[in-house]
XYZ file of C-alpha atoms in Angstrom:
684
model
C 0.000 -0.008 -0.004
C 1.345 3.475 -0.990
C 1.941 5.921 1.815
C 1.189 9.509 0.829
C 4.208 11.412 2.293
C 5.092 15.047 1.579
C 5.739 16.901 4.958
C 4.345 17.578 8.434
C 1.611 19.833 9.981
C 0.728 21.974 12.898
C -2.591 23.698 12.695
C -4.386 26.477 14.513
C -7.869 25.579 15.773
C -10.376 28.305 15.514
C -14.059 29.257 15.505
C -17.024 28.167 17.533
C -19.167 24.994 17.040
C -21.266 26.357 14.280
C -21.685 26.139 10.552
C -20.931 29.087 8.208
C -20.951 29.849 4.500
C -17.967 31.719 3.196
C -17.419 31.166 -0.519
C -20.524 29.206 -1.471
C -18.829 25.955 -2.632
C -17.506 23.005 -0.838
C -17.500 19.256 -1.543
C -19.509 18.582 -4.695
C -22.212 15.931 -4.397
C -22.056 14.308 -7.763
C -24.129 11.187 -8.218
C -24.990 9.751 -4.851
C -28.291 7.803 -4.759
C -31.111 9.642 -2.964
C -30.895 7.270 -0.061
C -27.277 8.256 0.501
C -27.706 11.998 0.522
C -27.533 13.691 3.956
C -27.486 17.302 2.947
C -27.532 18.471 6.514
C -24.040 17.143 6.927
C -22.640 18.422 3.637
C -21.845 22.087 4.198
C -22.281 24.513 1.255
C -18.970 26.100 2.113
C -15.317 25.524 1.497
C -14.918 25.361 5.270
C -11.543 26.316 6.609
C -9.608 23.614 8.326
C -10.499 25.108 11.698
C -14.136 24.244 10.963
C -13.249 20.686 10.000
C -11.100 20.214 13.058
C -13.653 21.907 15.258
C -16.301 19.394 14.170
C -13.909 16.556 15.086
C -13.001 18.237 18.396
C -16.446 19.394 19.473
C -18.298 16.323 18.497
C -15.719 13.558 18.407
C -13.176 11.472 20.285
C -13.634 12.169 24.013
C -10.486 10.168 24.925
C -8.303 12.960 23.577
C -7.169 15.894 25.585
C -9.499 18.887 25.447
C -8.888 22.258 23.775
C -9.486 25.781 24.844
C -9.012 29.339 23.802
C -5.519 29.115 22.487
C -3.328 26.891 20.331
C 0.394 26.399 19.975
C 0.072 25.830 16.258
C 2.845 26.955 13.950
C 0.237 28.112 11.377
C -0.503 31.862 11.579
C -3.936 33.327 11.693
C -3.252 34.704 8.200
C -3.220 31.132 6.913
C -6.036 29.515 8.918
C -9.232 31.200 9.946
C -12.906 30.611 10.315
C -15.227 30.683 7.353
C -16.209 34.234 8.260
C -12.646 35.375 8.205
C -12.013 35.299 11.987
C -8.421 34.744 13.123
C -7.042 31.893 15.063
C -7.230 33.855 18.325
C -10.885 32.871 18.625
C -11.235 29.913 20.977
C -13.431 26.914 20.805
C -15.712 26.006 23.601
C -15.528 22.286 23.348
C -14.234 19.434 25.421
C -13.096 16.998 22.776
C -9.574 17.005 21.409
C -7.984 15.518 18.380
C -6.439 12.110 18.596
C -2.925 11.535 17.366
C -4.273 9.074 14.881
C -5.895 11.881 12.979
C -2.564 12.890 11.542
C -2.732 16.374 13.110
C -0.074 17.677 15.419
C -1.576 20.210 17.882
C -1.617 21.046 21.540
C -3.824 23.377 23.499
C -5.137 24.204 26.991
C -8.353 22.873 28.434
C -11.542 24.836 28.470
C -15.221 24.404 29.206
C -17.048 21.484 27.669
C -19.700 21.775 24.973
C -21.017 19.475 22.358
C -22.616 20.224 18.979
C -26.236 19.021 19.346
C -26.465 18.488 15.591
C -23.754 15.885 15.495
C -23.619 13.159 18.211
C -21.222 11.015 16.332
C -17.571 10.155 16.768
C -14.679 11.994 15.203
C -14.968 9.608 12.281
C -18.590 10.651 11.860
C -17.682 14.379 11.973
C -14.873 13.856 9.448
C -17.451 12.646 6.906
C -18.581 16.230 6.428
C -15.385 17.255 4.671
C -13.202 15.293 2.351
C -10.195 17.708 2.548
C -8.924 20.647 4.593
C -9.534 24.015 2.980
C -7.330 24.968 0.057
C -4.815 27.641 0.885
C -1.323 28.597 2.151
C 0.240 26.661 5.033
C 3.523 26.384 6.789
C 2.907 22.710 7.348
C 0.069 20.381 6.598
C -0.974 16.846 7.175
C -4.302 15.688 5.839
C -6.160 13.274 8.053
C -7.889 10.224 6.646
C -11.373 11.300 5.498
C -14.194 8.994 6.398
C -16.734 7.894 3.744
C -20.087 9.558 3.866
C -21.951 6.966 1.711
C -20.084 3.753 2.632
C -17.721 4.071 -0.299
C -14.011 4.423 -0.657
C -12.068 7.702 -0.796
C -9.653 7.758 -3.732
C -7.317 10.648 -4.444
C -4.770 11.968 -6.975
C -1.880 14.290 -6.262
C -0.827 15.459 -9.799
C -3.847 17.477 -10.951
C -5.745 14.726 -12.708
C -9.220 13.753 -11.561
C -9.412 10.548 -9.458
C -10.890 7.448 -11.029
C -12.281 4.306 -9.549
C -8.766 2.718 -9.734
C -6.880 5.579 -8.078
C -5.119 4.940 -4.787
C -7.433 4.709 -1.792
C -6.774 7.284 0.899
C -6.005 5.134 3.961
C -3.176 6.926 5.805
C -2.594 10.562 6.848
C -1.013 12.483 3.966
C 1.879 14.783 4.812
C 2.201 17.746 2.423
C 5.639 19.325 2.182
C 5.399 21.127 -1.232
C 2.724 22.827 -3.280
C 0.302 20.052 -4.176
C -3.101 19.612 -5.817
C -5.160 16.992 -3.955
C -8.290 15.849 -5.781
C -10.400 13.260 -3.924
C -13.649 11.508 -4.619
C -15.769 9.014 -2.650
C -16.575 6.122 -4.978
C -19.495 3.882 -4.342
C -18.619 1.109 -6.798
C -17.721 2.984 -9.943
C -19.952 6.050 -9.179
C -18.710 9.212 -7.642
C -20.829 10.353 -4.657
C -18.884 13.447 -3.793
C -15.588 15.060 -4.663
C -13.181 17.897 -3.805
C -10.239 19.560 -5.573
C -7.901 21.661 -3.404
C -4.552 23.276 -3.988
C -2.300 23.376 -0.913
C 0.594 25.793 -0.886
C 3.457 25.050 1.464
C 5.761 27.954 2.480
C 4.708 29.809 -0.623
C 4.893 33.615 -0.506
C 2.905 35.537 -3.143
C 1.898 39.162 -2.670
C -0.509 39.235 -5.664
C -3.886 37.529 -6.342
C -3.394 33.849 -7.126
C -5.225 31.679 -9.678
C -4.614 28.013 -9.083
C -5.476 25.630 -11.974
C -5.699 21.855 -11.656
C -5.503 19.891 -14.878
C -4.502 16.453 -16.132
C -0.701 16.825 -16.529
C -0.518 14.314 -19.327
C -3.096 16.073 -21.428
C -1.680 19.525 -20.684
C 2.060 19.212 -20.357
C 3.328 15.986 -21.806
C 6.247 16.820 -24.116
C 4.720 14.953 -27.075
C 1.009 14.754 -26.382
C 0.304 17.759 -24.135
C -1.730 20.679 -25.251
C 0.648 23.174 -23.856
C 3.652 21.603 -25.525
C 5.286 22.040 -28.895
C 5.148 18.346 -29.702
C 7.827 18.605 -32.434
C 11.558 18.906 -32.178
C 11.632 22.433 -33.608
C 9.547 24.949 -35.558
C 9.777 28.682 -36.213
C 7.463 31.229 -34.738
C 4.413 31.053 -34.747
C 5.048 27.272 -34.988
C 1.723 26.214 -36.500
C 2.796 22.568 -36.199
C 2.790 22.814 -32.358
C 0.226 21.169 -30.161
C -0.777 24.519 -28.663
C -2.567 25.331 -31.935
C -4.962 22.440 -31.476
C -8.673 23.339 -31.313
C -9.103 21.790 -27.916
C -10.601 22.515 -24.514
C -9.466 20.675 -21.407
C -11.512 20.324 -18.204
C -9.825 22.095 -15.314
C -10.562 23.119 -11.783
C -9.856 26.748 -10.904
C -9.325 28.370 -7.483
C -8.868 32.003 -6.631
C -7.082 33.588 -3.661
C -7.699 37.294 -3.615
C -4.848 38.221 -1.274
C -2.263 35.713 -2.391
C -0.527 33.936 0.435
C -2.111 36.323 2.926
C -5.504 34.921 2.016
C -7.395 33.418 4.926
C -9.677 31.489 2.605
C -10.179 30.534 -1.019
C -12.470 33.209 -2.495
C -13.996 30.936 -5.137
C -13.529 27.697 -6.993
C -15.208 26.327 -10.102
C -14.939 23.528 -12.653
C -14.364 24.980 -16.145
C -12.831 24.479 -19.560
C -9.415 25.732 -20.613
C -8.257 26.589 -24.086
C -5.153 28.300 -25.321
C -5.737 31.662 -27.056
C -3.736 34.239 -29.009
C -1.836 34.180 -32.244
C 1.899 34.668 -32.433
C 2.144 34.799 -28.610
C 1.333 31.091 -28.462
C 4.999 30.510 -29.229
C 5.990 31.888 -25.870
C 6.752 29.552 -23.021
C 4.112 31.535 -21.101
C 0.837 30.990 -22.971
C -2.416 32.870 -22.752
C -5.508 30.767 -21.921
C -9.232 31.261 -21.713
C -11.163 29.881 -18.736
C -14.762 29.181 -19.742
C -17.536 28.233 -17.405
C -20.109 25.956 -18.947
C -23.022 23.912 -17.623
C -21.311 20.705 -18.728
C -18.685 21.440 -16.040
C -20.706 23.127 -13.243
C -23.145 25.958 -12.629
C -21.511 27.982 -15.336
C -20.932 31.303 -13.584
C -18.416 32.839 -11.212
C -20.361 35.004 -8.805
C -17.584 37.288 -7.555
C -16.478 40.826 -8.319
C -13.254 40.040 -10.196
C -12.335 43.642 -11.030
C -12.150 46.662 -8.769
C -13.146 49.110 -11.474
C -16.646 47.624 -11.591
C -17.349 45.835 -8.236
C -21.065 45.622 -8.995
C -20.323 43.373 -11.983
C -20.150 40.109 -10.097
C -21.243 37.378 -12.484
C -18.775 36.147 -15.029
C -19.099 33.416 -17.583
C -15.358 33.376 -18.542
C -12.093 35.239 -18.306
C -8.732 35.187 -19.901
C -5.259 34.743 -18.417
C -3.150 36.727 -20.887
C 0.626 36.451 -21.210
C 0.989 40.133 -22.040
C 0.734 39.320 -25.772
C 3.465 40.784 -28.035
C 4.517 43.084 -25.228
C 5.691 40.059 -23.275
C 9.286 41.028 -23.953
C 8.995 44.657 -22.912
C 6.465 45.254 -20.038
C 3.465 43.864 -18.152
C 0.974 46.661 -18.406
C 0.871 48.584 -21.752
C -2.319 47.030 -23.097
C -4.301 47.101 -19.822
C -3.151 50.652 -19.099
C -4.129 52.023 -22.467
C -7.410 50.245 -22.795
C -8.338 51.249 -19.164
C -8.260 54.894 -20.222
C -11.731 54.187 -21.678
C -13.223 53.881 -18.162
C -16.163 56.265 -18.048
C -15.983 57.150 -21.736
C -18.636 54.718 -22.992
C -16.159 52.765 -25.060
C -16.070 49.120 -23.911
C -12.803 47.502 -22.919
C -11.615 44.449 -20.998
C -11.249 45.166 -17.343
C -8.268 43.345 -15.907
C -5.873 42.748 -12.983
C -2.439 41.243 -12.651
C -2.335 37.800 -11.020
C 0.059 34.942 -10.395
C -0.897 31.608 -11.887
C -0.054 28.152 -10.662
C -0.701 24.922 -12.624
C -0.956 21.851 -10.396
C 0.890 23.802 -7.699
C 3.747 24.777 -9.984
C 4.551 28.498 -10.498
C 3.840 29.770 -14.023
C 4.324 33.520 -13.557
C 2.405 36.809 -13.875
C -0.584 36.988 -16.099
C -3.152 39.595 -17.024
C -6.500 38.297 -15.811
C -9.184 40.056 -17.931
C -12.677 39.865 -19.189
C -13.439 37.998 -22.430
C -14.976 40.023 -25.208
C -17.939 37.909 -26.042
C -21.679 37.983 -25.630
C -21.283 37.237 -21.954
C -19.219 40.404 -21.511
C -22.371 42.375 -22.428
C -24.478 40.377 -19.963
C -21.999 41.104 -17.159
C -21.580 44.770 -17.859
C -25.012 45.715 -19.240
C -27.371 43.223 -17.690
C -28.593 42.103 -21.160
C -29.297 38.440 -21.659
C -26.373 37.056 -23.619
C -28.815 35.241 -25.952
C -29.918 38.601 -27.274
C -26.419 39.778 -28.135
C -24.611 39.697 -31.504
C -20.866 39.827 -30.802
C -18.700 40.164 -33.924
C -15.046 40.035 -34.809
C -13.900 41.886 -37.950
C -10.568 41.039 -39.539
C -9.928 42.411 -43.090
C -13.111 41.481 -44.970
C -14.002 38.584 -42.667
C -16.724 38.996 -40.078
C -17.553 36.279 -37.611
C -19.746 36.053 -34.583
C -18.792 34.570 -31.272
C -22.330 35.024 -30.047
C -25.532 35.535 -31.998
C -25.169 36.348 -35.699
C -22.978 38.539 -37.886
C -25.878 39.263 -40.251
C -26.838 42.711 -38.951
C -23.195 43.828 -39.009
C -22.792 42.680 -42.599
C -26.074 44.438 -43.497
C -24.530 47.634 -41.997
C -21.347 47.261 -44.046
C -23.346 46.776 -47.187
C -25.472 49.845 -46.441
C -22.397 51.985 -45.760
C -20.766 50.813 -49.020
C -23.899 51.727 -51.069
C -24.520 55.074 -49.420
C -23.307 58.631 -50.160
C -23.168 60.250 -46.755
C -21.836 63.503 -48.118
C -25.107 64.265 -49.974
C -27.724 61.957 -48.487
C -28.696 63.146 -44.973
C -31.333 60.465 -44.682
C -28.596 57.765 -45.087
C -26.726 59.254 -42.153
C -29.914 59.245 -40.088
C -30.576 55.594 -40.980
C -27.000 54.633 -40.114
C -27.476 55.964 -36.626
C -30.136 53.249 -36.091
C -27.538 50.668 -37.011
C -24.449 52.014 -35.280
C -23.803 54.225 -32.241
C -21.918 56.933 -34.111
C -20.907 58.725 -30.861
C -19.297 55.551 -29.576
C -17.680 54.943 -32.928
C -16.127 58.408 -32.919
C -14.772 57.941 -29.343
C -13.427 54.531 -30.285
C -11.639 55.890 -33.390
C -10.154 58.779 -31.409
C -8.722 56.255 -28.901
C -7.093 54.042 -31.581
C -5.686 57.103 -33.264
C -4.180 58.379 -30.031
C -2.775 54.989 -29.110
C -1.070 54.836 -32.503
C -2.042 51.204 -33.033
C -0.370 49.720 -36.079
C -2.102 46.368 -35.723
C -5.393 47.956 -36.714
C -7.754 48.854 -38.551
C -7.522 45.697 -40.616
C -7.304 43.631 -37.406
C -8.400 43.624 -33.792
C -11.912 45.024 -34.328
C -14.789 43.892 -32.048
C -18.397 45.218 -31.866
C -21.749 44.194 -30.401
C -25.410 44.998 -30.829
C -28.866 43.828 -29.817
C -32.334 44.384 -31.340
C -32.530 47.610 -29.290
C -28.861 48.706 -29.196
C -26.987 49.873 -32.336
C -23.475 48.527 -32.696
C -20.885 49.600 -30.215
C -17.205 49.128 -30.765
C -14.824 47.765 -28.159
C -11.167 48.625 -27.910
C -9.095 45.475 -28.039
C -5.438 44.390 -28.240
C -3.411 47.583 -28.556
C 0.009 45.857 -28.054
C 1.386 47.511 -31.145
C 0.550 50.978 -29.886
C 2.561 53.654 -28.071
C 5.727 53.372 -30.086
C 6.040 49.597 -30.137
C 8.900 48.951 -32.557
C 8.159 45.389 -33.529
C 7.465 45.300 -37.232
C 4.048 45.965 -38.669
C 4.547 45.947 -42.420
C 4.440 49.436 -43.792
C 3.932 51.169 -40.434
C 6.322 53.658 -38.936
C 5.954 53.066 -35.175
C 7.230 56.549 -34.295
C 5.681 58.973 -36.851
C 3.069 57.339 -39.066
C 0.063 59.615 -39.601
C -2.905 57.577 -38.346
C -5.440 59.190 -40.736
C -3.252 58.013 -43.656
C -2.983 54.593 -42.054
C -6.747 54.292 -41.663
C -7.445 55.343 -45.237
C -4.760 52.912 -46.387
C -6.612 50.163 -44.601
C -3.689 49.170 -42.397
C -0.917 46.816 -43.255
C -3.153 44.660 -45.508
C -4.533 47.675 -47.337
C -8.123 46.733 -46.681
C -10.151 49.803 -47.463
C -12.974 48.689 -49.762
C -16.375 47.065 -49.229
C -16.571 44.975 -46.072
C -13.340 46.487 -44.723
C -13.547 48.308 -41.378
C -11.613 51.286 -42.754
C -14.398 51.792 -45.245
C -16.692 52.905 -42.429
C -14.495 55.958 -41.696
C -13.708 56.654 -45.384
C -17.436 56.921 -46.211
C -18.809 58.397 -43.012
C -16.300 61.270 -42.637
C -17.779 62.807 -45.772
C -20.899 63.658 -43.804
C -20.562 67.175 -42.326
C -22.590 66.407 -39.219
C -20.464 63.294 -38.377
C -17.233 65.208 -39.206
C -18.157 67.929 -36.719
C -19.183 65.340 -34.086
C -15.984 63.326 -34.638
C -13.726 66.380 -34.188
C -15.541 67.551 -30.995
C -15.655 64.080 -29.476
C -11.932 63.633 -30.301
C -11.134 66.927 -28.566
C -12.837 65.755 -25.321
C -11.146 62.360 -25.587
C -7.713 63.908 -26.043
C -8.201 66.538 -23.429
C -9.639 64.246 -20.693
C -9.823 60.504 -21.219
C -6.587 60.272 -23.201
C -4.675 62.862 -21.260
C -1.065 62.562 -20.140
C -2.243 62.721 -16.520
C -4.558 59.775 -16.940
C -1.853 57.699 -18.546
C 0.492 58.415 -15.645
C -2.190 57.621 -13.092
C -3.128 54.351 -14.755
C 0.547 53.374 -15.222
C 1.402 54.007 -11.599
C -1.744 52.284 -10.316
C -1.151 49.115 -12.256
C 2.596 49.023 -11.736
C 1.972 49.266 -7.936
C 0.009 45.958 -8.104
C 3.157 44.049 -9.236
C 5.844 44.126 -6.523
C 9.426 44.020 -7.839
C 9.978 40.669 -6.086
C 7.167 39.157 -8.139
C 8.572 40.720 -11.330
C 12.002 39.226 -10.544
C 10.520 35.779 -9.980
C 8.534 35.980 -13.253
C 11.648 37.260 -15.129
C 13.669 34.384 -13.757
C 11.018 31.944 -14.972
C 10.823 33.607 -18.439
C 14.114 35.436 -19.092
C 13.891 38.713 -20.992
C 16.289 41.528 -21.606
C 16.566 43.308 -18.228
C 17.886 46.515 -19.889
C 14.989 46.941 -22.267
C 12.186 45.543 -20.062
C 10.235 48.389 -18.429
C 9.271 47.564 -14.859
C 8.165 51.078 -13.891
C 6.102 52.251 -16.784
C 8.594 54.971 -17.679
C 8.389 54.125 -21.439
C 4.661 54.613 -21.407
C 4.844 57.888 -19.613
C 7.546 59.169 -21.929
C 5.546 58.368 -25.033
C 2.426 59.927 -23.531
C 4.284 63.189 -22.766
C 4.376 64.132 -26.443
C 1.579 62.119 -27.932
C -1.326 64.552 -27.371
C 0.390 67.351 -29.233
C 1.325 65.037 -32.154
C -2.256 63.862 -32.508
C -3.662 67.346 -32.459
C -1.249 68.254 -35.283
C -2.617 65.361 -37.312
C -6.209 66.582 -36.726
C -5.342 70.045 -37.962
C -3.675 68.686 -41.020
C -6.540 66.350 -41.780
C -9.409 68.777 -41.312
C -7.826 72.191 -41.785
C -8.546 73.216 -38.216
C -7.404 76.305 -36.329
C -5.472 76.748 -33.106
C -6.402 75.273 -29.719
C -9.151 77.192 -27.945
C -10.501 76.883 -24.349
C -14.305 76.495 -24.152
C -16.528 76.092 -21.104
C -19.755 74.121 -21.368
C -21.951 73.889 -18.260
C -25.267 74.295 -16.580
C -27.050 75.710 -13.589
C -29.840 73.841 -11.891
C -30.798 70.194 -12.547
C -29.540 69.282 -16.007
C -26.517 68.966 -18.225
C -25.395 69.735 -21.721
C -24.535 67.187 -24.353
C -21.817 68.105 -26.958
C -22.822 66.521 -30.247
C -24.591 63.856 -28.217
C -21.564 63.279 -25.934
C -21.986 63.377 -22.149
C -19.105 65.520 -20.904
C -16.805 64.407 -18.072
C -18.298 66.955 -15.723
C -21.419 69.132 -15.443
C -19.326 72.282 -15.918
C -16.518 71.294 -18.237
C -13.727 73.491 -19.550
C -11.707 71.815 -22.263
C -9.363 72.406 -25.223
C -11.048 72.355 -28.614
C -10.218 73.204 -32.195
C -10.953 76.609 -33.611
C -13.011 76.434 -36.790
C -15.233 73.585 -35.762
C -18.825 74.277 -34.771
C -20.560 72.579 -31.755
C -24.045 71.210 -31.437
C -25.130 71.709 -27.812
C -28.243 70.046 -26.319
C -29.552 71.064 -22.924
C -31.035 67.969 -21.142
C -33.087 68.540 -17.956
C -32.943 66.081 -15.076
C -34.938 65.567 -11.929
C -38.172 67.104 -13.244
C -36.511 70.428 -14.172
C -37.198 72.331 -17.434
C -34.791 74.168 -19.711
C -34.821 77.936 -19.157
C -32.584 79.144 -21.881
C -28.819 79.880 -22.157
C -26.943 82.337 -19.969
C -26.515 84.678 -22.934
C -30.301 84.883 -23.491
C -30.416 82.398 -26.441
C -33.429 79.982 -26.195
C -32.545 77.498 -28.918
C -32.260 73.871 -27.947
C -30.402 72.110 -29.551
C -28.089 75.014 -30.422
C -25.345 75.128 -33.063
C -22.505 77.522 -31.977
C -19.209 78.677 -33.390
C -16.891 78.941 -30.423
C -13.817 81.106 -29.992
C -11.169 81.052 -27.267
C -12.774 81.760 -23.888
C -16.363 81.041 -25.003
C -18.810 79.884 -22.298
C -22.100 78.222 -23.007
C -24.156 77.749 -19.830
C -27.634 76.181 -19.970
C -30.118 77.228 -17.266
C -32.648 74.877 -15.737
C -35.500 75.576 -13.339
């Protein structure tokens, strides 16, 4: 018989004799017959080890020495706590101790006796409630032998694979002395009655959020047959012969620890599917993956606020773990920094955070955890049923849908191709029912500012519903901000973005069904041209300002301690001299970018000098600038001389429009601003 030996344990014993629900998932009851199910004894919580031990101590072996309000455990309260997050300083009012046969080394003082009235059984009976201790970070750990709940046999694996009916039976305490995934199931015959998958970290120090993935190592990492592997002796980038180009999804178990090794509990866990994503970046040793929740695996949703920028968005169908794409060799944050500038603008982007990823307990480095741009993104961020969403990807002349249908997008492209927006005002009005032109203008301004060479013939995403015209989403701007890796025909330092758009990008796609065709045709309309210039001025002055770039850069850099960067760089060596750990390169580029873009606008549209204009209101209401909600109720920004403005006063809170401060009563109102102009709407 195999003895499972990996280390030793000393555990703090905490909490009172009660049940609690912390993260909402615990042992999964899979296929136990109805007669076997005893739901009262299967907690709906990933109970911390203290709860497990407390059940044994409060309700179990009376021959053992009793415990009291303190413990001499070597495990700190940061590593072991009650389900509610309480520390190990909380005592247990119980008389029963833990016998040495349990595999737990612990000593404590005596205290008053109490017994859990809901469980009159022995320590063996209490241990049936939980297959494994809670996942998490330990100094030492020994796993006691779990007792069957349904009269079956407990079988476990320790390499990330799911246990089968022929896996080793768990019959002796298991000592953990290194990071280990333990996956156990109770088998009644060949059927699984319940199961658990837990990652245990031993003396692991991580000061960032941790994503722990359990996966069959043979299917994932085998040098010839593994999904993650190359599978051939050699091939050049992007190595299309490699296994990591397979169209494959592997079942995985995913756990999340919000506070890294300081986490007192696992914040969530879920069964999901994993697939490798990306294009050329698949060649890297660090590979981007998608984690997809589906009903075939489990409930199909993570119910947790993954991203601080939108804590109310707490139901996710999927997320990506990105390897920093093409910027892998130069920095961690360029893409998430630049796309995050869209926060508050109305342009969709992938919210993200930097995390550390472990596969089967093994360190795999720093990844960018981010939303997936699919129909479920819309459900999460807009509350619209994903079944109503058409989510499209546009590359050159090819349009595909990841959710819904691409038909309405193709109809829009056909309409644009056949229309003359310079002379047909009705065509422009109809287009506005197909596409959110304000969103499109803001999106275009952002791509132009970022100086993205891998666009507009690539990296275009948009979505619509029956009630919502198409909105564009900024996506994959790795080749922006002076990135010097070759994009054919693109000068990464000085290329005029208007010329690049009208050229159709590197593939010169500027005809029917090309994304560039939208701009080429639409900019001929004078109303859109005015709107585009005014929206761009606000984007450049506020959302894309140097100050916001610096703030976002500093904020994201602060989430990746230098010690974590050093560990990642050791795992995946890069040029220390050219790799930017501080974000200085982004800040330097941003310091001159706004002025350069404004020069391009002047050249493209024959605009005048910069002018300062104030647009505001008194009372309950605000003013829209060519349909755009301004960053503040009373906004002073830098605009272009020679471009008119369409101002619309919009009452709120039951107020009514009472004219402009200069006595004008028109609404909407077309104005020709000069430097120092103020347009203040009055509401009463």
